[in-house]
Coordinates of N, CA and C in Angstrom, one line a residue:
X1 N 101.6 111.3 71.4 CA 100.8 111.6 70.2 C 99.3 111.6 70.6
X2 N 99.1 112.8 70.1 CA 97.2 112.7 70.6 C 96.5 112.2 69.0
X3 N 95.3 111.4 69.6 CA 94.5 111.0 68.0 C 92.5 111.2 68.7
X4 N 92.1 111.2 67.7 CA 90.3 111.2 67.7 C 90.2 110.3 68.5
X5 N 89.2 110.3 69.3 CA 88.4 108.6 69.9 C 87.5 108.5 68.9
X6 N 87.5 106.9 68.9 CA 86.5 106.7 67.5 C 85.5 105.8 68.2
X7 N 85.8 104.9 69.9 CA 85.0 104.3 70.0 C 85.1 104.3 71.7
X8 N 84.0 104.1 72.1 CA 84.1 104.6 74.1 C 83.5 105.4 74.6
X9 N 84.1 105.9 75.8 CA 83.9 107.0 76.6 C 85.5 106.8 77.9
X10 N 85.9 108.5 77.9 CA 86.8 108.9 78.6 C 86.9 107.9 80.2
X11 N 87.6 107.4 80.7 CA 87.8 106.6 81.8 C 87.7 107.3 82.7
X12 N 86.8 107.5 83.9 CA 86.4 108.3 84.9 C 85.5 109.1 84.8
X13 N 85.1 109.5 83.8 CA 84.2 110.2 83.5 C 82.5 110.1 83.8
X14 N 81.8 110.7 84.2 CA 80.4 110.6 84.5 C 79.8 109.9 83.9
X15 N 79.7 109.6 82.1 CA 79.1 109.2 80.9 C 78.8 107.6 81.6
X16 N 80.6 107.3 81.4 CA 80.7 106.0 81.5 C 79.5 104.9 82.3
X17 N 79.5 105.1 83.8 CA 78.7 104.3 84.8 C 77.6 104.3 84.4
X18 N 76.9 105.9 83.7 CA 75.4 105.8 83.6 C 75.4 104.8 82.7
X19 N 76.0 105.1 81.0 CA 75.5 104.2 80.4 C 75.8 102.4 80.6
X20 N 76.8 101.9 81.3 CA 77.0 100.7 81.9 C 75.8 100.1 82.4
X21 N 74.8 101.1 83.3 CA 74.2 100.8 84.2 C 72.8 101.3 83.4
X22 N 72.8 101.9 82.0 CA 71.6 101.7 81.1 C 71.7 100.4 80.4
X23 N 72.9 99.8 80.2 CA 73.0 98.8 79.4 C 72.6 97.4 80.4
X24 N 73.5 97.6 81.0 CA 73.6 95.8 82.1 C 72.3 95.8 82.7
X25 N 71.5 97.0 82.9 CA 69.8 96.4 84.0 C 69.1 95.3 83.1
X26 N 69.7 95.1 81.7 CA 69.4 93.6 81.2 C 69.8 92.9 81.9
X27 N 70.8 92.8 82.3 CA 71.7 91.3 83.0 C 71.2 91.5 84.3
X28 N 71.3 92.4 84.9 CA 70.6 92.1 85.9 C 69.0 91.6 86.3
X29 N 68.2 91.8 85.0 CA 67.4 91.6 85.3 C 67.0 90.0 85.2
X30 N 68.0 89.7 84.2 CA 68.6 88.2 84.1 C 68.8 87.0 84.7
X31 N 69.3 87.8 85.5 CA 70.2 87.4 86.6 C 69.1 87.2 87.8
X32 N 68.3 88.0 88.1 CA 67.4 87.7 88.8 C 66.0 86.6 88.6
X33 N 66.1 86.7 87.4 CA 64.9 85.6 87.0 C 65.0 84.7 86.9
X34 N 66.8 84.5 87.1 CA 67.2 82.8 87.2 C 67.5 82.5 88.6
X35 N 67.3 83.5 89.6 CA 67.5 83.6 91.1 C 69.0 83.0 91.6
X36 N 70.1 84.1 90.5 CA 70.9 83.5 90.7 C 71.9 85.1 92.0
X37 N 72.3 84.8 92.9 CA 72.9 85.6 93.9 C 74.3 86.3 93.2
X38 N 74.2 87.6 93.0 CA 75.2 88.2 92.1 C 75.8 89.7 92.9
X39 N 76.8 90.2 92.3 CA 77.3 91.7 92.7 C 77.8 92.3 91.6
X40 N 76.8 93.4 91.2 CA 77.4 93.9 89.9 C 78.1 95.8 90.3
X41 N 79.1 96.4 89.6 CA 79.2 97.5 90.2 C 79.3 97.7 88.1
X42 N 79.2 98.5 87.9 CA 79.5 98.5 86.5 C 79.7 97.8 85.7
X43 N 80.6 97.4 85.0 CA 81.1 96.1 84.2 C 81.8 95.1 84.8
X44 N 81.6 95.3 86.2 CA 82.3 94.0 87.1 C 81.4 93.2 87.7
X45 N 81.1 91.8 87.6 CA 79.8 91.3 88.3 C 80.1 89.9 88.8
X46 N 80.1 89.7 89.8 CA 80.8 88.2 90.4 C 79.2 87.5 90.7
X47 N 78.8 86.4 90.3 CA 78.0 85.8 89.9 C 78.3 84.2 91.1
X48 N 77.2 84.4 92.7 CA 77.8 82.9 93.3 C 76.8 82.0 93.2
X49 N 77.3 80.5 92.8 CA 76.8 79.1 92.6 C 77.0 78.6 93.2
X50 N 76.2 77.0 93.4 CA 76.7 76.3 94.8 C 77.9 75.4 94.6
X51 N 78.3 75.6 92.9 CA 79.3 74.1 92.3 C 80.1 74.8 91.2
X52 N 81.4 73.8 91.2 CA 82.3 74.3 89.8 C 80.9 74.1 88.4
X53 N 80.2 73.0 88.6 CA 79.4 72.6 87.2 C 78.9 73.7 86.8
X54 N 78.1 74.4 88.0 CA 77.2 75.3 87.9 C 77.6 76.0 87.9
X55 N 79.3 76.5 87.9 CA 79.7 77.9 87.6 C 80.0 78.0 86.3
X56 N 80.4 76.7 86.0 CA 80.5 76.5 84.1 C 79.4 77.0 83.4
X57 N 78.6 76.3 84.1 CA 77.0 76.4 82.9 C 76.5 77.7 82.9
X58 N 76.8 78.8 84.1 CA 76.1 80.0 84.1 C 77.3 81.1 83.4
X59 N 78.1 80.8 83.2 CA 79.3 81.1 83.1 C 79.5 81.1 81.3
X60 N 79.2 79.9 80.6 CA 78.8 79.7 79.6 C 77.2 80.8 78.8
X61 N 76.5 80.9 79.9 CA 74.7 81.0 79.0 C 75.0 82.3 79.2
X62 N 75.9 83.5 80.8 CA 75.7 84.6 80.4 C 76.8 85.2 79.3
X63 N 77.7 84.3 79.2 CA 78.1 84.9 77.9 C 77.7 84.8 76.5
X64 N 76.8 84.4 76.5 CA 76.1 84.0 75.3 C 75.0 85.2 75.4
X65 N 74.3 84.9 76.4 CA 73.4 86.4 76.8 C 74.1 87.9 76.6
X66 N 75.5 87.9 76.9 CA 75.6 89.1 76.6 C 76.5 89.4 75.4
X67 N 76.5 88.2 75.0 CA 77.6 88.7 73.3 C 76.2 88.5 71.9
X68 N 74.9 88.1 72.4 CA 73.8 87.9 71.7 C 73.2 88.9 71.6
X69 N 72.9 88.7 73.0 CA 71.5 90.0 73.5 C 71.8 91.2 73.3
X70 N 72.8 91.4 74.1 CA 73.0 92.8 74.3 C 74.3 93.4 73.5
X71 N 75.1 92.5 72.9 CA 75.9 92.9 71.9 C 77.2 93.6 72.5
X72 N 78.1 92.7 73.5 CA 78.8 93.2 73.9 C 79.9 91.6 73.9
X73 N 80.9 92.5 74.4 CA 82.6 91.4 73.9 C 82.9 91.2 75.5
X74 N 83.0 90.0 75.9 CA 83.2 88.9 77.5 C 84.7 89.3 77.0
X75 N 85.6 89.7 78.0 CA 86.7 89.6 78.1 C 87.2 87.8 78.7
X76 N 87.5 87.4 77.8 CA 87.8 86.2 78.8 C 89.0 86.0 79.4
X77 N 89.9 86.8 79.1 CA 91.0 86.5 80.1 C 90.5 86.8 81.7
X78 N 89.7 87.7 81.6 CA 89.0 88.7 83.3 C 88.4 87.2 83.7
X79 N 87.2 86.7 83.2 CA 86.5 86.2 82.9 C 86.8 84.3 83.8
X80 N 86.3 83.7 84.2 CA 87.0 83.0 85.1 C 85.3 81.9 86.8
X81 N 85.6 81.2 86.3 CA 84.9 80.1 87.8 C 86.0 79.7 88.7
X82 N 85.7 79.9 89.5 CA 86.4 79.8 90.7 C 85.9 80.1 92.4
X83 N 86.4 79.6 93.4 CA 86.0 79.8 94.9 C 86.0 81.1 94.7
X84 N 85.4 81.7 95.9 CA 84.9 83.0 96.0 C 86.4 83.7 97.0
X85 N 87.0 83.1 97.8 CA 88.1 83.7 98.1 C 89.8 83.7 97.3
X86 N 89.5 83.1 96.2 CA 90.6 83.1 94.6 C 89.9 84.3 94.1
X87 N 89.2 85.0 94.1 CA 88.7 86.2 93.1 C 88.5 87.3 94.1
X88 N 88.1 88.7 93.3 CA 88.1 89.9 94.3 C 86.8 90.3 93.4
X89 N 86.3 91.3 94.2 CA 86.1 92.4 93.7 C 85.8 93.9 94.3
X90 N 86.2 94.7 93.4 CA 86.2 96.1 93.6 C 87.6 96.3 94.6
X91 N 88.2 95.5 94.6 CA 89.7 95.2 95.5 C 89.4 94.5 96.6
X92 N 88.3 93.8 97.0 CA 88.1 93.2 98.2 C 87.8 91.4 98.0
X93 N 87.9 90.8 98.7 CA 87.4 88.9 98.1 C 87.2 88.6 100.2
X94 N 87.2 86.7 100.0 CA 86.7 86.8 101.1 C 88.1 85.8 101.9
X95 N 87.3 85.3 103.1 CA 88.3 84.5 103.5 C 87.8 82.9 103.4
X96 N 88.7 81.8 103.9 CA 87.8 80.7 103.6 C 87.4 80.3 104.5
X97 N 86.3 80.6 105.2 CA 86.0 80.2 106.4 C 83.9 79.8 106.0
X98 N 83.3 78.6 107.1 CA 82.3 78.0 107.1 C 81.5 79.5 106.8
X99 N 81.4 80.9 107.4 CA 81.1 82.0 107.5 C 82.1 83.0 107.1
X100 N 82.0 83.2 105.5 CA 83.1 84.0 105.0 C 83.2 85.7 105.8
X101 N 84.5 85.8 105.3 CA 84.2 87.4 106.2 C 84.8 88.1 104.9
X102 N 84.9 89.3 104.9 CA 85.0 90.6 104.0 C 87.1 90.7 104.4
X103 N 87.3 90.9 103.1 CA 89.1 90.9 103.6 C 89.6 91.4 101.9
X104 N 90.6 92.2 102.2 CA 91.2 92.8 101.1 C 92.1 91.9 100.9
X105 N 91.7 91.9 99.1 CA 91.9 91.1 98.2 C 93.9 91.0 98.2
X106 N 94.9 90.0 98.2 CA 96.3 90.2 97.5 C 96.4 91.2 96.9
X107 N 95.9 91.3 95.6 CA 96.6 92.3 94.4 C 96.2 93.3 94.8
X108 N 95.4 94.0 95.8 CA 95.2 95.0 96.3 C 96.1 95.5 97.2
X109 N 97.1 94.5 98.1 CA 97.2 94.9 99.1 C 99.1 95.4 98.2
X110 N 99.5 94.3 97.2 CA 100.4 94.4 96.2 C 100.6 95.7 95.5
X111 N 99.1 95.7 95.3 CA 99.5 97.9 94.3 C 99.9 98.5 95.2
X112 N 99.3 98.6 96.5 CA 99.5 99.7 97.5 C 101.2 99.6 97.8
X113 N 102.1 98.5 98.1 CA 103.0 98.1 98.5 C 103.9 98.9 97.0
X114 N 103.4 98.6 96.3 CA 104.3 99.1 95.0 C 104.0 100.8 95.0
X115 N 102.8 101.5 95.6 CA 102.8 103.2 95.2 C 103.7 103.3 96.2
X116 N 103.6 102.7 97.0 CA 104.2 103.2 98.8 C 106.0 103.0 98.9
X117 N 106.2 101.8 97.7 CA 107.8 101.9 97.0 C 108.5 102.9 96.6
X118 N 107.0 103.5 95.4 CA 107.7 104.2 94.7 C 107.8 105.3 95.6
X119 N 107.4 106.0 96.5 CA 107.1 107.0 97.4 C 108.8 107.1 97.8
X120 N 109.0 106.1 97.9 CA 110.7 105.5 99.5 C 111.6 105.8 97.9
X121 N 111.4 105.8 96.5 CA 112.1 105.6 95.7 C 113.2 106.9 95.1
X122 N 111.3 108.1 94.9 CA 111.3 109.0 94.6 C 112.1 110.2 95.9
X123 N 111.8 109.7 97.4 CA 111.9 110.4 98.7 C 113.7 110.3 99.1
X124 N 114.2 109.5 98.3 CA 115.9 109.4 98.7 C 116.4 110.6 99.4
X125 N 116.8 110.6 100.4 CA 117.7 112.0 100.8 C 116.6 112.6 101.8
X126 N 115.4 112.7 101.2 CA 114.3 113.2 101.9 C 114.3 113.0 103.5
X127 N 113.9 114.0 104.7 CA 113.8 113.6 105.7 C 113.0 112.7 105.9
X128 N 113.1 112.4 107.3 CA 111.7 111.5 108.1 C 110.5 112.1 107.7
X129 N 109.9 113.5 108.4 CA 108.7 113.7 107.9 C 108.7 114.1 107.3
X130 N 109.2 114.7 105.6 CA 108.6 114.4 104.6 C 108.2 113.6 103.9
X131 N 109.2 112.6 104.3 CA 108.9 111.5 103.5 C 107.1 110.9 104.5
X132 N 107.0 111.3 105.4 CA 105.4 110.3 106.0 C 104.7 111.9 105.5
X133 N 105.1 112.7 105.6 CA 104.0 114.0 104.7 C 103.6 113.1 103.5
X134 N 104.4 112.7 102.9 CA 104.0 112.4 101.4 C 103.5 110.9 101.7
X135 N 103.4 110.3 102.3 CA 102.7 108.7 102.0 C 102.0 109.0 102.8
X136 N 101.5 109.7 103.7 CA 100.0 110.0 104.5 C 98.9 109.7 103.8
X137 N 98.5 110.8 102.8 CA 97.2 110.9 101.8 C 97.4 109.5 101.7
X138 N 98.4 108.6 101.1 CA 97.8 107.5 100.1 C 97.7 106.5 100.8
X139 N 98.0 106.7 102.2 CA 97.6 105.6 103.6 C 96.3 105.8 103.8
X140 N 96.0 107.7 103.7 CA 94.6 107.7 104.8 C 93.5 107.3 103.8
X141 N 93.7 107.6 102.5 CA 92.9 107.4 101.6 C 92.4 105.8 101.2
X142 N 93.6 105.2 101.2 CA 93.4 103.4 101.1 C 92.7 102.8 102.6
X143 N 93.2 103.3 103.4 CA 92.2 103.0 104.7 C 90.9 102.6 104.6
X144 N 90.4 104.6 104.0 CA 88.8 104.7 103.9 C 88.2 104.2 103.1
X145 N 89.1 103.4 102.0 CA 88.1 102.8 100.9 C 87.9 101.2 101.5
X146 N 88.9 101.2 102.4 CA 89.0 99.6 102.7 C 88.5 99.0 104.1
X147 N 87.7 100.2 104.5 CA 86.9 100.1 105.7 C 86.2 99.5 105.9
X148 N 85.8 98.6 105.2 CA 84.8 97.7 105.1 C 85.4 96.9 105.5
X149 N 86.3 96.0 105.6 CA 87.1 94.8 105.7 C 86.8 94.2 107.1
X150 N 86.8 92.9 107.1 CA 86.2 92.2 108.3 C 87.9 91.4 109.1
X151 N 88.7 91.8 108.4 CA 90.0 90.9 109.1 C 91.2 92.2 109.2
X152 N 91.5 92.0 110.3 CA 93.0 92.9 110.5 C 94.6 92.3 110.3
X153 N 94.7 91.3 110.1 CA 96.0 90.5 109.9 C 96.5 91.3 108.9
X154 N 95.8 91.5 108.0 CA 96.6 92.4 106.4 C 96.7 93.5 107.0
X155 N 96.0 94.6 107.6 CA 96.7 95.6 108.1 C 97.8 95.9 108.8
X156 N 97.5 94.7 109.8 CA 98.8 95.0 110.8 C 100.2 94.5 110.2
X157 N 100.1 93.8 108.9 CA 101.4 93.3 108.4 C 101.7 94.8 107.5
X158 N 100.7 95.3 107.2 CA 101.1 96.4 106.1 C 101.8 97.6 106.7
X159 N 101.3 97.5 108.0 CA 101.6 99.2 108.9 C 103.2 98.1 109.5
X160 N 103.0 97.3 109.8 CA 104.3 96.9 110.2 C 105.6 97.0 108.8
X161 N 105.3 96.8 108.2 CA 106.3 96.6 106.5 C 106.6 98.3 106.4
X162 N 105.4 98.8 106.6 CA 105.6 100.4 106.5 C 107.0 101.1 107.1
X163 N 106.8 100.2 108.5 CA 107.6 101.2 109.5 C 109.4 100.3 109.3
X164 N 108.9 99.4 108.8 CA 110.3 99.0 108.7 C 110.7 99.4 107.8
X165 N 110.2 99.7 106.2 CA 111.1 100.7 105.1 C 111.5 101.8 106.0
X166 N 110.5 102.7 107.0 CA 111.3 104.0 107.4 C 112.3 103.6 108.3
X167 N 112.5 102.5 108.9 CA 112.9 102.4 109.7 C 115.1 101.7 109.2
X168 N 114.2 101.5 107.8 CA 115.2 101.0 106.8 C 116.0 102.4 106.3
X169 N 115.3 103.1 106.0 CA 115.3 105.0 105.8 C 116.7 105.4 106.9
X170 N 115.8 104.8 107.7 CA 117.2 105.9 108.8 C 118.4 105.2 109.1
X171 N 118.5 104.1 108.8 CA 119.8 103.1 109.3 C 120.8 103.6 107.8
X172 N 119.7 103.6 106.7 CA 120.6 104.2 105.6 C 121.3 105.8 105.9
X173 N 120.6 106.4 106.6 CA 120.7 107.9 106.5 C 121.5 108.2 107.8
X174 N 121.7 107.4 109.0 CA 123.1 107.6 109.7 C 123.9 106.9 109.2
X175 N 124.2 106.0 108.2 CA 125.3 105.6 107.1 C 126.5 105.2 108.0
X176 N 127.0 106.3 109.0 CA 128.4 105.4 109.7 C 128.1 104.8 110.7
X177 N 129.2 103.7 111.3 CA 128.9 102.5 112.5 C 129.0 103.6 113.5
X178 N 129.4 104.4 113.7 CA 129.6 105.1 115.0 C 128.4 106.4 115.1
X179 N 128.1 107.3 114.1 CA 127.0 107.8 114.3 C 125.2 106.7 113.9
X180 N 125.4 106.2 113.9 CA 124.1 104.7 114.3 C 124.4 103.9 115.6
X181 N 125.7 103.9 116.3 CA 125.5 103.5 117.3 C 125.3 105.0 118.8
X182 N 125.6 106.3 118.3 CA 125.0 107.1 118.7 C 123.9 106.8 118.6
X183 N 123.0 107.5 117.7 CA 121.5 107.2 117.7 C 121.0 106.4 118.0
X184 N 121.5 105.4 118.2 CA 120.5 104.1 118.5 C 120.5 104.0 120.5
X185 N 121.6 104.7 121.0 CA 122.2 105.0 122.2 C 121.5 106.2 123.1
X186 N 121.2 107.3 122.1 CA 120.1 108.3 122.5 C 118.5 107.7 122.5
X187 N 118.1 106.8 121.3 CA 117.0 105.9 121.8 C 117.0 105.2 122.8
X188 N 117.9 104.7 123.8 CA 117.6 104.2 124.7 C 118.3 103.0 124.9
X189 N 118.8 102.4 123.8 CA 120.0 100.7 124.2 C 120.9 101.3 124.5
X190 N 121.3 100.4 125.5 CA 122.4 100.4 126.3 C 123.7 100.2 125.3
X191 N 124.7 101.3 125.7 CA 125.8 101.4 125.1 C 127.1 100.1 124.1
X192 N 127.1 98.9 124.8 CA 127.3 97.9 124.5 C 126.6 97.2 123.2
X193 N 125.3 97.0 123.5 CA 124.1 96.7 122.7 C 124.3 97.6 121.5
X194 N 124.2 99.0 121.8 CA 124.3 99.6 120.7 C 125.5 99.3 119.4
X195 N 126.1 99.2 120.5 CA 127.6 99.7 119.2 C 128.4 98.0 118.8
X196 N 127.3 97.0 119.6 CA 127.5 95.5 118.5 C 126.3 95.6 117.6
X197 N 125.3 96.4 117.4 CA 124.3 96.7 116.1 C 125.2 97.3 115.2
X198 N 125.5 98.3 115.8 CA 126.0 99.2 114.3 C 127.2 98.8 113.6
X199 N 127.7 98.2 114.2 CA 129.0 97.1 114.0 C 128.9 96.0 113.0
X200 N 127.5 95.7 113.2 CA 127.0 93.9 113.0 C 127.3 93.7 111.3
X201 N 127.1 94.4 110.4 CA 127.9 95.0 108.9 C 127.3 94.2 107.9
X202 N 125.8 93.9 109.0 CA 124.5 93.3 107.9 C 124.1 94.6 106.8
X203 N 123.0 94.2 106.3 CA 122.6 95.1 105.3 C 121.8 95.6 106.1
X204 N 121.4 97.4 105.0 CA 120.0 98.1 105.9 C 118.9 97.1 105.6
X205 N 118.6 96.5 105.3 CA 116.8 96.1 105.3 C 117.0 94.7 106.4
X206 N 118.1 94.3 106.5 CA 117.8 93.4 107.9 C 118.1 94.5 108.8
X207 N 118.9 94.6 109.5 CA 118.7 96.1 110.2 C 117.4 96.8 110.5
X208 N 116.7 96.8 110.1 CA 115.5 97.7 109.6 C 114.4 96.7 110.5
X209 N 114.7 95.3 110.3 CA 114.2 93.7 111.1 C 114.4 93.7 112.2
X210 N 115.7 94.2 112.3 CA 116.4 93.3 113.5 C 115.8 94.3 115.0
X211 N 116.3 93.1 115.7 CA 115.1 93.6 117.3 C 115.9 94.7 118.2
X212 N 117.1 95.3 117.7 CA 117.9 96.6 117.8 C 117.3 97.8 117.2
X213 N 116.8 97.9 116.3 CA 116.0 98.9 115.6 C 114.5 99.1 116.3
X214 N 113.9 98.0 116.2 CA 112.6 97.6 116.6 C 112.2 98.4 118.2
X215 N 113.6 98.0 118.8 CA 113.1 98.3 120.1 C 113.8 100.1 120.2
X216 N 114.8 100.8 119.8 CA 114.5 101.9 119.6 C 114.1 102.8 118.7
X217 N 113.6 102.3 117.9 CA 112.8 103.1 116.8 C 111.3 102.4 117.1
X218 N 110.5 102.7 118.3 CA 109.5 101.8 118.1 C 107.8 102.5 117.5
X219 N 106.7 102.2 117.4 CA 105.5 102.3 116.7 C 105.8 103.9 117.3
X220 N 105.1 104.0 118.8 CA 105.8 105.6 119.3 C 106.6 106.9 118.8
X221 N 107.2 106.2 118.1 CA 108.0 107.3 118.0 C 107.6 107.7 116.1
X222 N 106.9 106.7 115.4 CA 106.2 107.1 113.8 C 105.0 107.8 114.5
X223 N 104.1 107.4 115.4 CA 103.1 108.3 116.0 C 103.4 109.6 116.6
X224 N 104.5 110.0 116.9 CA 104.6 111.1 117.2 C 105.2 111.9 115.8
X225 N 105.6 111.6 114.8 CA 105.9 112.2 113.8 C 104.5 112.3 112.8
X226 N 103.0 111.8 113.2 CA 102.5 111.6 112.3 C 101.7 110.4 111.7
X227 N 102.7 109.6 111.2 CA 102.3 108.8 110.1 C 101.0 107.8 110.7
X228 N 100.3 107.8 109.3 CA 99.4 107.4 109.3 C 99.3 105.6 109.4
X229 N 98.2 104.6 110.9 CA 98.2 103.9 110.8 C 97.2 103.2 110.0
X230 N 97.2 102.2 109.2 CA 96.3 102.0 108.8 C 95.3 100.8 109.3
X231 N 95.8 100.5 110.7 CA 94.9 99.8 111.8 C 94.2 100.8 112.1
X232 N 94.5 101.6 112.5 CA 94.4 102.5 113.2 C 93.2 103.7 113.1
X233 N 93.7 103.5 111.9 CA 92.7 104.3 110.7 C 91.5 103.6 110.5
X234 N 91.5 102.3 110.5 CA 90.1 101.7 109.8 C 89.5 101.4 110.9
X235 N 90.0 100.8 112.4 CA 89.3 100.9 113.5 C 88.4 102.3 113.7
X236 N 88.9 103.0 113.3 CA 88.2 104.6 113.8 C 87.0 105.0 112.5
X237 N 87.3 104.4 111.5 CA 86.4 104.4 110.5 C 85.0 103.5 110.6
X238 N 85.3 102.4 111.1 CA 84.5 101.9 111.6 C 83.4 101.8 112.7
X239 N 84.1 102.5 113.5 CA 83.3 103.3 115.0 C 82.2 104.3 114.7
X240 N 82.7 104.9 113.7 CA 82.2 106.2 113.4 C 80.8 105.8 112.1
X241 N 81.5 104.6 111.7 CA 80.1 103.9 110.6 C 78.9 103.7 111.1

C-alpha cells in the first residue's frame, strides 16, 4: 500500500544529513563548551566520560537540551551509559584494553553472517563459483568499509566460517559416500583416509569442520576460484591508506 509522507525525509536521501547536520551544530556546539570528548555522524553521537555518575548526569542534561532546546524526541531505547567497548558506532566499538584499539562491533559482524546465509540459502544447487560470484561484492564491499579496524581475530574467524559453509556446500553436493570419497582422494588423502571420512555418517556441517575436509579443500584452493578474503582484503586496504 503506498500513502503521503506527512512527516520526515526519504532514508538515504541527500536532504536528510544536511538538515541533521543544520540542526545538531547546536549540540555540538554544546558539547564543546562543556569540553566534553564526543563522535557525532548525523543523529548518532557517543558522548566519553570518565565515570558511570558522569555518564548519567550528561546523559540526563543532553536530553533535556535536546527535547527543550531544539525540540527533538531521545529515542531511549537507542539511548544508553555504558563502557565504550559494550556500544558501537557507525558498526565499529572498541576493545578493552589500557590503549583501546578500533574493532568491529558484534552486531556488525552478526548482519554480515546473516546476508552471507541468506546468499548459501537462496544459492542451493548453485555451483562453487557462482555461488563466491555472488558473495564477492558483499565481502569486498564490507572489507572496505571496515578498514579501519585495528584487530584481525574477527576477520580471520569470519573468512574461516566462510570457507567452511562452502566447504559445507560441497560435502552436500557430492551427496554419496563413495563419490566424496573419490573427491576427497583426487584432493590428495590417501585412499584409506578418504573413504573412513566419507563413511564417518556424521552430518555436513561437521564434515565441513572436520580436519579431512580442511586439509583437502584447503584456503588454496577458494583462492584459486576467486573468493574474496576478507583479511586479505583489509590488509591491502590498509597499505594502500
Amino acid at each position: 500500500m503506498i500513502s503521503p509522507r506527512t512527516e520526515g525525509t526519504p532514508q538515504g536521501g541527500p536532504l536528510s544529513p544536511l538538515l541533521s547536520n543544520i540542526l545538531l551544530t547546536d549540540l555540538g556546539r554544546e558539547l564543546e563548551r562543556r569540553g566534553h570528548a564526543f563522535c557525532r555522524y548525523a543523529d548518532d553521537c557517543n558522548i566519553y566520560v570518565r565515570s558511570q555518575a558522569a555518564g548519567a548526569r550528561v546523559l540526563a542534561s543532553i536530553t533535556q537540551f535536546l527535547e527543550e532546546r531544539l525540540k527533538l524526541n531521545v529515542n531511549a531505547a537507542k539511548s544508553a551509559v555504558a563502557r565504550p567497548w559494550a556500544r558501537k558506532f557507525l558498526g565499529y566499538s572498541l576493545t578493552v584494553h589500557k590503549s583501546p584499539k578500533l574493532r568491529i562491533a558484534p552486531a556488525s559482524i552478526d548482519r554480515l553472517k546473516a546476508k552471507v546465509g541468506e546468499v548459501f540459502r537462496r544459492g542451493r544447487g548453485c555451483s562453487m563459483g557462482t555461488t563466491i560470484v555472488k558473495l564477492n561484492p558483499i565481502l569486498r564491499g564490507w572489507a572496505a568499509y571496515f578498514k579501519l579496524t585495528e584487530t584481525k581475530q574477527a576477520l580471520e574467524d569470519l573468512d574461516g566460517w566462510i570457507r567452511r559453509k562452502l566447504r559445507c556446500v560441497l560435502w552436500r553436493q557430492w551427496k554419496r559416500p563413495y563419490t566424496r570419497a573419490q573427491n576427497l582422494m583426487r584432493a590428495g588423502l590417501p585412499e584409506e583416509r578418504a573413504f573412513r571420512a566419507a563413511f564417518n555418517q556424521r552430518g555436513p556441517w561437521w564434515n565441513s569442520g572436520a580436519s579431512h575436509m580442511n586439509t583437502a579443500i584447503r584456503k588454496s584452493y577458494f583462492d584459486r576460484l576467486g573468493l574474496v578474503s576478507l583479511l586479505d582484503t583489509t590488509r591491502r586496504l590498509q597499505r594502500l591508506a
